[in-house]
Coordinates of C-alpha atoms in Angstrom, one line a residue:
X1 CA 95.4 115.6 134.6
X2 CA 95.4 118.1 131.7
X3 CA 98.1 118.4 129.1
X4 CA 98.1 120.7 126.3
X5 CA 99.3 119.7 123.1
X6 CA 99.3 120.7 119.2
X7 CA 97.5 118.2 117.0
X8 CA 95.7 117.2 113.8
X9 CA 92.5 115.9 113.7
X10 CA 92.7 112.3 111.8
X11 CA 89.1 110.9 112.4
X12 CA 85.6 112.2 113.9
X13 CA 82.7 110.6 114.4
X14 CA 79.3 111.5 116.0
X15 CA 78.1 110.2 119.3
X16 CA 74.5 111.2 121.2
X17 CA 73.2 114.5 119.1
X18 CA 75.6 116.9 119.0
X19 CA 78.9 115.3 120.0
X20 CA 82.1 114.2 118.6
X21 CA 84.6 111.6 119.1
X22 CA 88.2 112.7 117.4
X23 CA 91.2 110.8 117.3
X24 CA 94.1 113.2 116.9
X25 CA 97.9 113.3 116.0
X26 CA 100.0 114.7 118.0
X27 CA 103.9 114.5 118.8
X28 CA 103.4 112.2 121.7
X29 CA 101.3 110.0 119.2
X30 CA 97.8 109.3 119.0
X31 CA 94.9 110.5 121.3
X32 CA 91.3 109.5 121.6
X33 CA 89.7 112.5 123.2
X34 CA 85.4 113.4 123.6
X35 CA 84.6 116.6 122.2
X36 CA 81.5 117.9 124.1
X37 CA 79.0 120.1 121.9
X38 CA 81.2 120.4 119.3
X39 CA 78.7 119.4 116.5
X40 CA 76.9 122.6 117.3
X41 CA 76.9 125.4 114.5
X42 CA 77.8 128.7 117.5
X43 CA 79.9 125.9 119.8
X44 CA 83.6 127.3 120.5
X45 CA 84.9 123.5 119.4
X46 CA 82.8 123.2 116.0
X47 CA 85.9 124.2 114.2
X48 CA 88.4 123.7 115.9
X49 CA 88.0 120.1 116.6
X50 CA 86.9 119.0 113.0
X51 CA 88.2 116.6 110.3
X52 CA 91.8 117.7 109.0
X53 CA 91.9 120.9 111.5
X54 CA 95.6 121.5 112.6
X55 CA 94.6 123.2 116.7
X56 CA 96.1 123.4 119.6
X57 CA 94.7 121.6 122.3
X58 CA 93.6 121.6 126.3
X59 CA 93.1 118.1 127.3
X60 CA 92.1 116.4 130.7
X61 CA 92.3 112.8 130.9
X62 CA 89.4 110.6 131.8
X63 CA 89.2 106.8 132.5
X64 CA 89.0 105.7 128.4
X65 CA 90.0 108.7 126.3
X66 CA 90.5 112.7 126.9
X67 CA 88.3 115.2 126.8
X68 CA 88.4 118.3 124.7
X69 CA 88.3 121.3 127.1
X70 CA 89.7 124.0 125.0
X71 CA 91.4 124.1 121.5
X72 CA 92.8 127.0 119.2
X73 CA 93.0 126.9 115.5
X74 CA 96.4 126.9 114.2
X75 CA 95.7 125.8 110.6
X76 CA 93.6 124.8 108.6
X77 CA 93.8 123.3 104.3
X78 CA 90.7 125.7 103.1
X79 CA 91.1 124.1 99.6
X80 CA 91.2 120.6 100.5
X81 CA 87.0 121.0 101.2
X82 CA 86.4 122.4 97.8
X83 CA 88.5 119.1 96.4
X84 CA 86.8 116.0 96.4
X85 CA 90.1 113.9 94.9
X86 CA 92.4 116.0 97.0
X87 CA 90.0 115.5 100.6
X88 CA 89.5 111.9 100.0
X89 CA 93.2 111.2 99.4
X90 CA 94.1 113.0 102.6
X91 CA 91.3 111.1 104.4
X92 CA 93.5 107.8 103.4
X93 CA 96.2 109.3 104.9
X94 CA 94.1 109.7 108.0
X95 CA 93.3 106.0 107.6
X96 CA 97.2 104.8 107.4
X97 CA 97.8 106.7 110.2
X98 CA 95.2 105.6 112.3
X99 CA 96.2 102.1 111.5
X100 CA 100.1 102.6 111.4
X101 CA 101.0 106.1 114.0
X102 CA 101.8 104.8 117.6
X103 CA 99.7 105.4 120.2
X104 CA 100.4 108.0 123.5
X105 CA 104.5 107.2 121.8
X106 CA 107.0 109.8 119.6
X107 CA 105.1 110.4 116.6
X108 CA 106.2 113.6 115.6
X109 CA 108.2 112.0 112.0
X110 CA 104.4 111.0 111.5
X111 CA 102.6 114.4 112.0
X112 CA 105.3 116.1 109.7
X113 CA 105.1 113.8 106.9
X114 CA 101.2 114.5 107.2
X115 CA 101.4 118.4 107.6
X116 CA 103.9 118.3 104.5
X117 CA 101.8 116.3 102.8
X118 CA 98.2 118.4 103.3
X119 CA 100.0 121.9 102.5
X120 CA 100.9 120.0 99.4
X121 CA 97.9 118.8 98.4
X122 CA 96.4 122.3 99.2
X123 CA 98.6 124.1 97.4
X124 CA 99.1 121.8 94.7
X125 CA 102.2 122.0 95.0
X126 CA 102.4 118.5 93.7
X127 CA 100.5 116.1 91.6
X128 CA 98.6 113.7 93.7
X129 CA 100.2 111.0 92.4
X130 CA 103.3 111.6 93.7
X131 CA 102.6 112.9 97.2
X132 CA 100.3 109.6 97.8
X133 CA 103.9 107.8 96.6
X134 CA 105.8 109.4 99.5
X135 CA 103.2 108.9 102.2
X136 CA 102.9 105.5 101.6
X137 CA 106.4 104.5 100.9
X138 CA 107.5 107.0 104.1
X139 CA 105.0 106.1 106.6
X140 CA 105.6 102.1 106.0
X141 CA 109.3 102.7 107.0
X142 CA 108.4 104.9 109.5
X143 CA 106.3 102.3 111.2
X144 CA 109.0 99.4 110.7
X145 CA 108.1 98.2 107.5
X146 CA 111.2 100.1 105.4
X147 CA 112.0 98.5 102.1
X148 CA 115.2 96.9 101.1
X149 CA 116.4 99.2 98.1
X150 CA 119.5 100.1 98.0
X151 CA 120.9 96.9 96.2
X152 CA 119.9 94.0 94.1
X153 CA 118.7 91.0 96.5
X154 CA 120.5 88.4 94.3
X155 CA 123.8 89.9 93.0
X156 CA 124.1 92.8 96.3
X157 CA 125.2 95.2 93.4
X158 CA 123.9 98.9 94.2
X159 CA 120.5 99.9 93.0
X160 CA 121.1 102.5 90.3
X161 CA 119.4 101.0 87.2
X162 CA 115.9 99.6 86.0
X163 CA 114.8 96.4 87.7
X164 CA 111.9 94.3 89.3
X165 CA 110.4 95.3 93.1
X166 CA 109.1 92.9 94.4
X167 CA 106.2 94.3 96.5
X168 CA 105.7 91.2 98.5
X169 CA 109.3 91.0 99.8
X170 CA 110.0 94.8 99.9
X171 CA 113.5 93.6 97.8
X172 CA 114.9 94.9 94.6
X173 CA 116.6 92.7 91.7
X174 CA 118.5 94.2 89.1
X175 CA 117.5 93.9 85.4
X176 CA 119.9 91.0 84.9
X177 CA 119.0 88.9 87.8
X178 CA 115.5 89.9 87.1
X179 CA 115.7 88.5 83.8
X180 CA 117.5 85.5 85.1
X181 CA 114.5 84.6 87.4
X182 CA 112.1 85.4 85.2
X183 CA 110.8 88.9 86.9
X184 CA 109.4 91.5 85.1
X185 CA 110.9 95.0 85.2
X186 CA 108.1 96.8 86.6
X187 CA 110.9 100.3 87.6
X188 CA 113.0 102.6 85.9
X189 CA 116.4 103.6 87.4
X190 CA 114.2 107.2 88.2
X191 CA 111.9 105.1 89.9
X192 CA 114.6 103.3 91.9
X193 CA 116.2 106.3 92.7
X194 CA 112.9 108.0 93.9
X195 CA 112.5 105.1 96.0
X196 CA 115.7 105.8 97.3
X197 CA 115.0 109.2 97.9
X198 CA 111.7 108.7 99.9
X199 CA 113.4 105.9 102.3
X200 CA 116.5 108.1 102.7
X201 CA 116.0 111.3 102.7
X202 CA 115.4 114.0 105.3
X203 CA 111.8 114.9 106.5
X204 CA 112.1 118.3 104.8
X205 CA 113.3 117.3 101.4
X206 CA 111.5 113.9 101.0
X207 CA 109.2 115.7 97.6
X208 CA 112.4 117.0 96.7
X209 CA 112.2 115.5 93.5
X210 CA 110.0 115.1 90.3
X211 CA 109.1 112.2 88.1
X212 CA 107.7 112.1 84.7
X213 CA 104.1 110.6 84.0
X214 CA 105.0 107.0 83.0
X215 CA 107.4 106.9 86.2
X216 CA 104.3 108.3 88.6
X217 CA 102.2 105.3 87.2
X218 CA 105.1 102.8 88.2
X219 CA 105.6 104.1 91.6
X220 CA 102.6 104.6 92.4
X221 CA 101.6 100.9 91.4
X222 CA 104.5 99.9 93.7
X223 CA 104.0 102.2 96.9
X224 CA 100.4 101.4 96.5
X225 CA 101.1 97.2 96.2
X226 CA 103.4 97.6 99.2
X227 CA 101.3 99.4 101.2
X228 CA 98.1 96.6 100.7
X229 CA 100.1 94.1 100.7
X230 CA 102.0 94.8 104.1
X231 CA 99.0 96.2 106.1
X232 CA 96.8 92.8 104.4
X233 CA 94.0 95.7 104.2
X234 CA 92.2 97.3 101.4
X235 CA 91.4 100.5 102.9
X236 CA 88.2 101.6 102.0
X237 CA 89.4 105.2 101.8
X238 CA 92.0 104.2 98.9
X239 CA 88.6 102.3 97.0
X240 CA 87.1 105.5 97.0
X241 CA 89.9 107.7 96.3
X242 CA 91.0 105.5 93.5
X243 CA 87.0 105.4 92.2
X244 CA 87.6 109.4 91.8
X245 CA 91.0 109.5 90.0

């Protein structure tokens, strides 16, 4: 059977001498598909079927995975190469979604968040900071792991003011209750609210809003916590990406 399909390319790796194995990101979800030749320099799928290439596909099904029988560029993020912070935090991306996207299933909330997020990154549009803030707090309530925080856990009064996450429980507690149970307040109400924002929000305007330095350092600290702490991995992507910023 052959389908054709548009897709990003979220992993590679080699196999025999001049092959590749992708995994890519489509609508429909994740594919595993054998890409024959493709590691060589003049080969029509050298391009088109590399690391963090946007293409469009022509796919036949085979007994374990697809193969590659055609594919068109559609885009690709130039800068990111020339960017070692920049490519090594979209290669975590990669990693969460290879861990977190659904497989052959609707995925298409996770390949926009992921094309917003590498024309972003490209453009620098954003700090980095704050588009690995999104991601992560976005694509652990896409895949079911939304946090609570709209109200204090304790005293179910609305979120609007400076408190304690609690990364372990995904929950919020307002400065009072926080202080009551001896939590530290590790947000500002702008953090809050940008937490908010990124559960909430529509696909197109989720980095819709800006935070000043100290408040990047908080959330990051939090998406990041929830993100570890949730998947129980240390990705080894993150390590390296955090070894570089």
């Amino acid at each position: 059977m052959k389908i054709t399909t548009d897709g990003l390319v979220i992993w590679e790796s080699k196999t025999g001498e001049a092959d590749r194995v992708i995994t890519i990101l489509t609508e429909n979800g994740v594919v595993t598909a054998y890409a024959k030749n493709s590691l060589r320099p003049k080969n029509k799928l050298t391009s088109t079927t590399s690391m963090l290439c946007f293409s469009n596909f022509e796919l036949f099904s085979g007994a374990n995975m697809y193969t590659v029988d055609d594919a068109q560029t559609k885009h690709r993020f130039i800068r990111l190469s020339s960017d070692a912070e920049s490519y090594s935090l979209a290669a975590y991306f990669c990693e969460l979604l290879k861990l977190l996207a659904p497989i052959e299933d609707d995925a298409g909330d996770f390949l926009s968040l992921m094309l917003n997020s590498l024309y972003l990154l490209n453009e620098g549009k954003k700090s980095r900071a704050l588009i690995k803030s999104v991601f992560e707090i976005r694509i652990m309530s896409l895949a079911g792991y939304m946090p609570a925080r709209s109200a204090c856990s304790l005293c179910n009064e609305e979120a609007n003011g400076a408190g304690h996450f609690d990364v372990k429980g995904g929950v919020f507690f307002c400065e009072s209750c926080a202080s009551g149970v001896g939590k530290p307040i590790n947000v500002s109400g702008a953090v809050v609210a940008a937490l908010k924002h990124i559960v909430g929000a529509d696909a197109a305007k989720i980095f819709s809003f800006d935070l000043n330095e100290s408040s990047q350092k908080a959330l990051c600290a939090v998406s990041e916590g929830y993100v570890v702490i949730h998947t129980e991995r240390r990705l080894a992507t993150l390590d390296f990406y955090n070894s570089l910023s």
